[in-house]
Coordinates of C-alpha atoms in Angstrom, one line a residue:
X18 CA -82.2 16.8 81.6
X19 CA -82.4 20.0 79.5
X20 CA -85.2 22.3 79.2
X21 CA -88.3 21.5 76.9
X22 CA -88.5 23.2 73.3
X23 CA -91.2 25.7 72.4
X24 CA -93.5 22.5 71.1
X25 CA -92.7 20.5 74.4
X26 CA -90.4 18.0 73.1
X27 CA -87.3 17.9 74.6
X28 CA -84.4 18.7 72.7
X29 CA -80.6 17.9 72.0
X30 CA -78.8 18.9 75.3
X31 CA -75.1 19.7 76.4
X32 CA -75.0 16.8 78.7
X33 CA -74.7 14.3 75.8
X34 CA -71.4 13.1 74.8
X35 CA -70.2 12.2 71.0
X36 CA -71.1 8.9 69.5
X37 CA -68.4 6.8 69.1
X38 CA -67.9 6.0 65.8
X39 CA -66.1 2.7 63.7
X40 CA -63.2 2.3 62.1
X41 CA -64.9 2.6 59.2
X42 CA -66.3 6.2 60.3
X43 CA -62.7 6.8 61.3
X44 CA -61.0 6.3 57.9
X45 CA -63.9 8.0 56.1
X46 CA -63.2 11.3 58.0
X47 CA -59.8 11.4 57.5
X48 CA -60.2 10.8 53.6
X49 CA -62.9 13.7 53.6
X50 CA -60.6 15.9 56.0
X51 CA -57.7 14.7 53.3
X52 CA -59.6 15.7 50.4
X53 CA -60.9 19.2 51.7
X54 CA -57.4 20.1 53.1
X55 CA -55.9 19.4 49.2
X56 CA -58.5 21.3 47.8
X57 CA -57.2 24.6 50.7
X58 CA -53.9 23.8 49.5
X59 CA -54.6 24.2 45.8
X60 CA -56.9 27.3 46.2
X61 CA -53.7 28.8 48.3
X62 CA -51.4 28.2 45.8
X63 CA -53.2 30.0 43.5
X64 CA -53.9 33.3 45.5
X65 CA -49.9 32.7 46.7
X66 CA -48.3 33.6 43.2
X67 CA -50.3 36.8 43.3
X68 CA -50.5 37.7 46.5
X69 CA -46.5 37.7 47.5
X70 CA -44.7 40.2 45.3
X71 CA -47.7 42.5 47.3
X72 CA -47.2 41.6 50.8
X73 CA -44.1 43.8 51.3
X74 CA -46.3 46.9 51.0
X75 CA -48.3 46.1 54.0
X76 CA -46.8 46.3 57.8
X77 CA -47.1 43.3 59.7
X78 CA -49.4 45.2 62.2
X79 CA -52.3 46.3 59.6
X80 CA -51.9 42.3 58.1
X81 CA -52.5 41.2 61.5
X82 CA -55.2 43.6 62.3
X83 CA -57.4 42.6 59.2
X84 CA -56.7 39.0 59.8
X85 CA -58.4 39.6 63.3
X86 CA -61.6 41.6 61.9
X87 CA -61.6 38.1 59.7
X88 CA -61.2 35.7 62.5
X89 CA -64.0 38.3 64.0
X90 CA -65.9 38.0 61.2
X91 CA -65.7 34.1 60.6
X92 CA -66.8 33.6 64.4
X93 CA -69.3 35.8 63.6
X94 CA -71.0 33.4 61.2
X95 CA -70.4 30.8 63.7
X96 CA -72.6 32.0 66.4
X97 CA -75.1 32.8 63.4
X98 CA -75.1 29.3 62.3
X99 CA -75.3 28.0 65.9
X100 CA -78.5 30.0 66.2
X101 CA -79.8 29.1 63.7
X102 CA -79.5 24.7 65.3
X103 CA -80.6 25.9 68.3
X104 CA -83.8 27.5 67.3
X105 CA -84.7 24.6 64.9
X106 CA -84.5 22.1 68.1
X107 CA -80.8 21.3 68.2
X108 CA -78.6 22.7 71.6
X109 CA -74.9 21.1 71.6
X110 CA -71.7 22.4 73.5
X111 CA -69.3 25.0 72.6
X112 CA -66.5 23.2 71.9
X113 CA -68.6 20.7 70.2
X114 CA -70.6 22.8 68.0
X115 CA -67.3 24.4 66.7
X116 CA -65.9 21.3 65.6
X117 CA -69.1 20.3 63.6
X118 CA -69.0 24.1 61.8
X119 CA -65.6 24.6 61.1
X120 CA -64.0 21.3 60.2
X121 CA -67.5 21.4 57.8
X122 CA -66.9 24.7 56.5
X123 CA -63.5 23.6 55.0
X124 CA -66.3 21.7 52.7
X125 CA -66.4 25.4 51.1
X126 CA -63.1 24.8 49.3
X127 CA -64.5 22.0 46.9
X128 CA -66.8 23.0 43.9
X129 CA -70.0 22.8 45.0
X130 CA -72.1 24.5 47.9
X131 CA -73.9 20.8 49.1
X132 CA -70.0 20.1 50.7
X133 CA -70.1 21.8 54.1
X134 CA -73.9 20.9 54.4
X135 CA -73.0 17.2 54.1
X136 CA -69.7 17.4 56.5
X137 CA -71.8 19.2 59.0
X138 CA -74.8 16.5 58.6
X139 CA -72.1 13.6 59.4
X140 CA -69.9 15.3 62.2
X141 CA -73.5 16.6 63.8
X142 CA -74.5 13.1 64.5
X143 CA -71.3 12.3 66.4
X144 CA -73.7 14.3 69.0
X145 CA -77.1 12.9 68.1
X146 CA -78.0 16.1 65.7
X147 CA -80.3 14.3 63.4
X148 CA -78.7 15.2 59.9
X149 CA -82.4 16.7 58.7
X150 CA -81.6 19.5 61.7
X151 CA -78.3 20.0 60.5
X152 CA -79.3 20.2 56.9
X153 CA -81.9 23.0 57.9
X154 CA -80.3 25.2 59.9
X155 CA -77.4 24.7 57.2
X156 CA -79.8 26.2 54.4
X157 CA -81.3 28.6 57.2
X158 CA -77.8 30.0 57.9
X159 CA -76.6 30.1 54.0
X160 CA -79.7 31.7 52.9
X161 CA -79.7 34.6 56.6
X162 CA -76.0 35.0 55.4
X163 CA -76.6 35.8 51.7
X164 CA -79.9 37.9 52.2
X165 CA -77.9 39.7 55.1
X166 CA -74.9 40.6 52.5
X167 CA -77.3 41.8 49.9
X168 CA -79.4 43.5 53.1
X169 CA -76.0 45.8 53.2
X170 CA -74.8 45.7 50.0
X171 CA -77.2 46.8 47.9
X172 CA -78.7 49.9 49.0
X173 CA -74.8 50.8 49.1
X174 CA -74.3 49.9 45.2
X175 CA -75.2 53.6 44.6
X176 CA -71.5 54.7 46.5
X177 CA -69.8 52.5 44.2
X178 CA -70.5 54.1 40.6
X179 CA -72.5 53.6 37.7
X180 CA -70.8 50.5 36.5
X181 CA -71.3 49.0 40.1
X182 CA -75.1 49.5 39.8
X183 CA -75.0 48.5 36.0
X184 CA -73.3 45.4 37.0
X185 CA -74.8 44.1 40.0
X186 CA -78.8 45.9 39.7
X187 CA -80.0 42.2 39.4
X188 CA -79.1 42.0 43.2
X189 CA -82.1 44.0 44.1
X190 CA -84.1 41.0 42.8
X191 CA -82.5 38.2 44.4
X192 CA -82.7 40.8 47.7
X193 CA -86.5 40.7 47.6
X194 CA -86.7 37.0 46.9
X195 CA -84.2 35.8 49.5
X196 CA -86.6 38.8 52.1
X197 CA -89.4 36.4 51.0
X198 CA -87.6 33.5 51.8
X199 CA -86.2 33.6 54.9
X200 CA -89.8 34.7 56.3
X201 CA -90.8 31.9 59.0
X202 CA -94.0 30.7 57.7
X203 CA -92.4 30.6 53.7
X204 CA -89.3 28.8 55.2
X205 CA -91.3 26.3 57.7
X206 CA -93.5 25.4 55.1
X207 CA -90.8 25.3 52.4
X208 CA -88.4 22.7 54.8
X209 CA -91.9 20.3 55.7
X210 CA -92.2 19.8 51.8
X211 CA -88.6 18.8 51.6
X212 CA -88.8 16.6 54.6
X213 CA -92.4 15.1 53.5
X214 CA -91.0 14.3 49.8
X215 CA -87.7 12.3 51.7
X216 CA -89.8 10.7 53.9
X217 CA -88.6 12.2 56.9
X218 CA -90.2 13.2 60.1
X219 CA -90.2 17.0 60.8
X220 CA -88.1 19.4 62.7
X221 CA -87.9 19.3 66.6
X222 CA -89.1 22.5 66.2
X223 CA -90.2 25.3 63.5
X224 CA -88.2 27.9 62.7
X225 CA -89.1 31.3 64.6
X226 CA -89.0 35.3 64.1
X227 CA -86.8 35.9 67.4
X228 CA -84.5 32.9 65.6
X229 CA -84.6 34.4 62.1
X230 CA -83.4 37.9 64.1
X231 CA -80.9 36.2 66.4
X232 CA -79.1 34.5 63.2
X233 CA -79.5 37.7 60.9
X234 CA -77.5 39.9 63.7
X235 CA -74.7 37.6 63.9
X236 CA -74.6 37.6 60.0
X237 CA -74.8 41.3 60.3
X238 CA -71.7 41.4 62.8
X239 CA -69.8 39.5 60.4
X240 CA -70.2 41.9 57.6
X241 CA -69.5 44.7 59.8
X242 CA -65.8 43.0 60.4
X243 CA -65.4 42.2 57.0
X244 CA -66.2 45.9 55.7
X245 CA -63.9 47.2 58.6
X246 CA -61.2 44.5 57.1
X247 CA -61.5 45.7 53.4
X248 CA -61.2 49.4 54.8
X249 CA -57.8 49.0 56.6
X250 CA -56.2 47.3 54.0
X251 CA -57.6 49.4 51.6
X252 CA -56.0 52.8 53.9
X253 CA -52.9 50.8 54.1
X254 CA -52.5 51.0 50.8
X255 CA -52.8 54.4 50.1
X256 CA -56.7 55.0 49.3
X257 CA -57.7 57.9 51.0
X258 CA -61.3 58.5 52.5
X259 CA -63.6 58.1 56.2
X260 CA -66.6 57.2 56.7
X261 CA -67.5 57.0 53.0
X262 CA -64.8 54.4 52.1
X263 CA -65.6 52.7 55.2
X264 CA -69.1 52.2 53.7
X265 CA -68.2 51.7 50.0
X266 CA -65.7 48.7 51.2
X267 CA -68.5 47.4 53.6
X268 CA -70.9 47.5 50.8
X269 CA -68.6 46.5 48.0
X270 CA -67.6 43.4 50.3
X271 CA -71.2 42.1 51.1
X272 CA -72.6 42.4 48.0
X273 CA -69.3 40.5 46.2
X274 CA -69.5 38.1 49.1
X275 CA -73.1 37.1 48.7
X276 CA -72.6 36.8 44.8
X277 CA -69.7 34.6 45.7
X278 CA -72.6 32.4 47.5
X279 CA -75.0 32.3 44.7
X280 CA -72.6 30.7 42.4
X281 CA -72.5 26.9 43.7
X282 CA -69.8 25.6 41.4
X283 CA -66.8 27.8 42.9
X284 CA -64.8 26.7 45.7
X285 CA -65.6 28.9 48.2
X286 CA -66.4 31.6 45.4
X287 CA -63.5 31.6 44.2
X288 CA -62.8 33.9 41.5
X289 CA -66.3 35.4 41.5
X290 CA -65.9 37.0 45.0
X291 CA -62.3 38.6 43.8
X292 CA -63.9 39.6 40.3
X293 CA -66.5 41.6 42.1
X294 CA -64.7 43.0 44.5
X295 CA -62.9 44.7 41.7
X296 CA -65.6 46.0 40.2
X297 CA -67.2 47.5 43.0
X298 CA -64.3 48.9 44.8
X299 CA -62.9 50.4 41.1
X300 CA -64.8 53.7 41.7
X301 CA -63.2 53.9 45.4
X302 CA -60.0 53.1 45.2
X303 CA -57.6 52.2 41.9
X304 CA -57.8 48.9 40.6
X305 CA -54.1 47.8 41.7
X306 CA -55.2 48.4 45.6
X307 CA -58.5 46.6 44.4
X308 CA -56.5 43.6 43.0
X309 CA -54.1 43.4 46.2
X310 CA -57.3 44.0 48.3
X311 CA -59.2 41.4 46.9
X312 CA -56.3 39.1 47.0
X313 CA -55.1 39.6 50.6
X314 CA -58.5 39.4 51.8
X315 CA -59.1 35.5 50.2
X316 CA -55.7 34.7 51.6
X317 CA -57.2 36.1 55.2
X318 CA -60.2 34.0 54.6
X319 CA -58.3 30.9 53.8
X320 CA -55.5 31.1 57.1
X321 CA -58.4 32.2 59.1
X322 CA -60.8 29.0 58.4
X323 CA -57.5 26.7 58.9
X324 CA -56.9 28.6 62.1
X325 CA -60.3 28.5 63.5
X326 CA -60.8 24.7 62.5
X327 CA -57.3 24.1 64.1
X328 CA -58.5 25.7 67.1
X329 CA -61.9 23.9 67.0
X330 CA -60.5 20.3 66.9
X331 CA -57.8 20.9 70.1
X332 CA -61.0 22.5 72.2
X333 CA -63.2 19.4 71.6
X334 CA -59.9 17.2 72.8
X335 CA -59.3 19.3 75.7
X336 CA -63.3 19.0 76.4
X337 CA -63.3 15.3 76.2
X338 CA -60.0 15.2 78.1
X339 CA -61.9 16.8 81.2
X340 CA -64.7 14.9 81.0
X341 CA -63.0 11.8 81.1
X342 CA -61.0 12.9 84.4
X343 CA -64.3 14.3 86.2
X344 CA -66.2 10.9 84.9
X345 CA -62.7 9.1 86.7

């Protein structure tokens, strides 16, 4: 028996094991897993043509530095999204929470944000998350993510140029709304609507401000790496600069990270995280090492969430392997 939640109830614990599932469940998987991996595929493609005639001005060393900052960064967002299920009632194992986030992050690379939120919904109840947890800590980690990005990115607009805060000034709005947003009492209240209009019963427990903190510095580890990535590759290429292009790339990231979030239809933001990217680096480095930056770093992004997905799945079957011989 695990310990009681902050309301008494007891919540999801380590000790239980994955629900099997049919045949039916089975086949669905792998037609989702087949349709998200064709949608990777097509999005790698695309960065491919651009990305190659490029690579040759990078040494393998810096490449596989930034790739780590990336990994960094995407595990990053792991623990933040694990936080964020724990503190609304839902505990599962390592291994097994890993599975459920980054086999439904590859959701990211179909148009449309609802994707990962629906993958993680299904794989969470192979371990009895009830899908309305895994639905709210899904909007409690997109919104901590993107109000964290803007959090960093837009007080930095002002070390990109005139054109940076021409172009993205609308930020500071959505800042201030997404500040509202993400307070406890706004966001409890917001999710007991939602549940109450479906017809569902409410959270294990509410969301709280040592949660809220927990999954916004994890977020804000994540954009640390990410900045950190943009400034090697950035150096590598010839742009010269300390600690003010280490903050112009960490701010320029963020901020064309978190409008790659906004916009739902994208795979993964695709195109609108590149686009802005540009723009915001132009002022700080020229636009070819903005292009190749911009490029390389989506390429990063995609190997890194097959990596960590690929690692995900052979944990849980290594997990399940032991428990089957200490059960024997």
């Amino acid at each position: 028996m695990g310990p009681t939640d902050r309301l008494g109830q007891q919540p999801i614990t380590d000790e239980l094991p994955p629900r099997p599932g049919g045949r039916w469940r089975t086949l669905l998987r792998l037609v989702v897993t087949g349709v998200f991996l064709t949608a990777v595929v097509v999005v790698l493609s695309g960065q491919w043509q651009q990305a190659s005639p490029l690579l040759g001005r990078l040494s393998v060393p810096a490449v596989l530095a930034a790739w780590a900052l990336v990994l960094g960064g995407i595990y990053a967002t792991f623990r933040c999204w694990r936080a964020a299920l724990a503190d609304l009632g839902a505990s599962l194992p390592h291994a097994g929470a890993m599975r459920v986030f980054y086999l439904g992050q590859l959701g990211k690379y179909v148009p449309g944000t609802i994707w990962p939120a629906v993958t993680q919904m299904r794989l969470g109840r192979d371990y009895r998350v009830p899908p309305r947890v895994s639905g709210a800590a899904f909007a409690v980690f997109m919104l901590i993510l993107a109000g964290t990005g803007l959090l960093v990115g837009v007080p930095l607009l002002w070390l990109l140029g005139r054109d940076a805060v021409d172009g993205y000034r609308w930020l500071v709005l959505v800042l201030a709304l997404l500040v509202v947003a993400v307070a406890p009492p706004v966001l409890n209240r917001a999710m007991a609507v939602a549940l109450r209009a479906a017809r569902r019963p409410p959270l294990p427990t509410p969301l709280s401000s040592g949660g809220v903190l927990r999954v916004a510095g994890w977020a804000l580890v994540s954009w640390l790496c990410y900045g950190v990535q943009v400034y090697l590759l950035a150096r590598q290429l010839g742009a010269e600069g300390g600690a003010l292009l280490l903050l112009q790339c960490t701010g320029a990231f963020a901020a064309a990270f978190a409008g790659g979030l906004l916009l739902v239809v994208a795979p993964a933001g695709a195109g609108v995280r590149e686009a802005a990217l540009l723009l915001l680096l132009g002022s700080a480095v020229t636009a070819p090492v903005a292009a190749v930056v911009a490029v390389l770093s989506r390429l990063l992004f995609i190997v890194g969430d097959l990596a960590w997905s690929a690692v995900s799945v052979v944990a849980e079957r290594r997990g399940h392997h032991r428990s089957g011989s200490t059960r024997r």
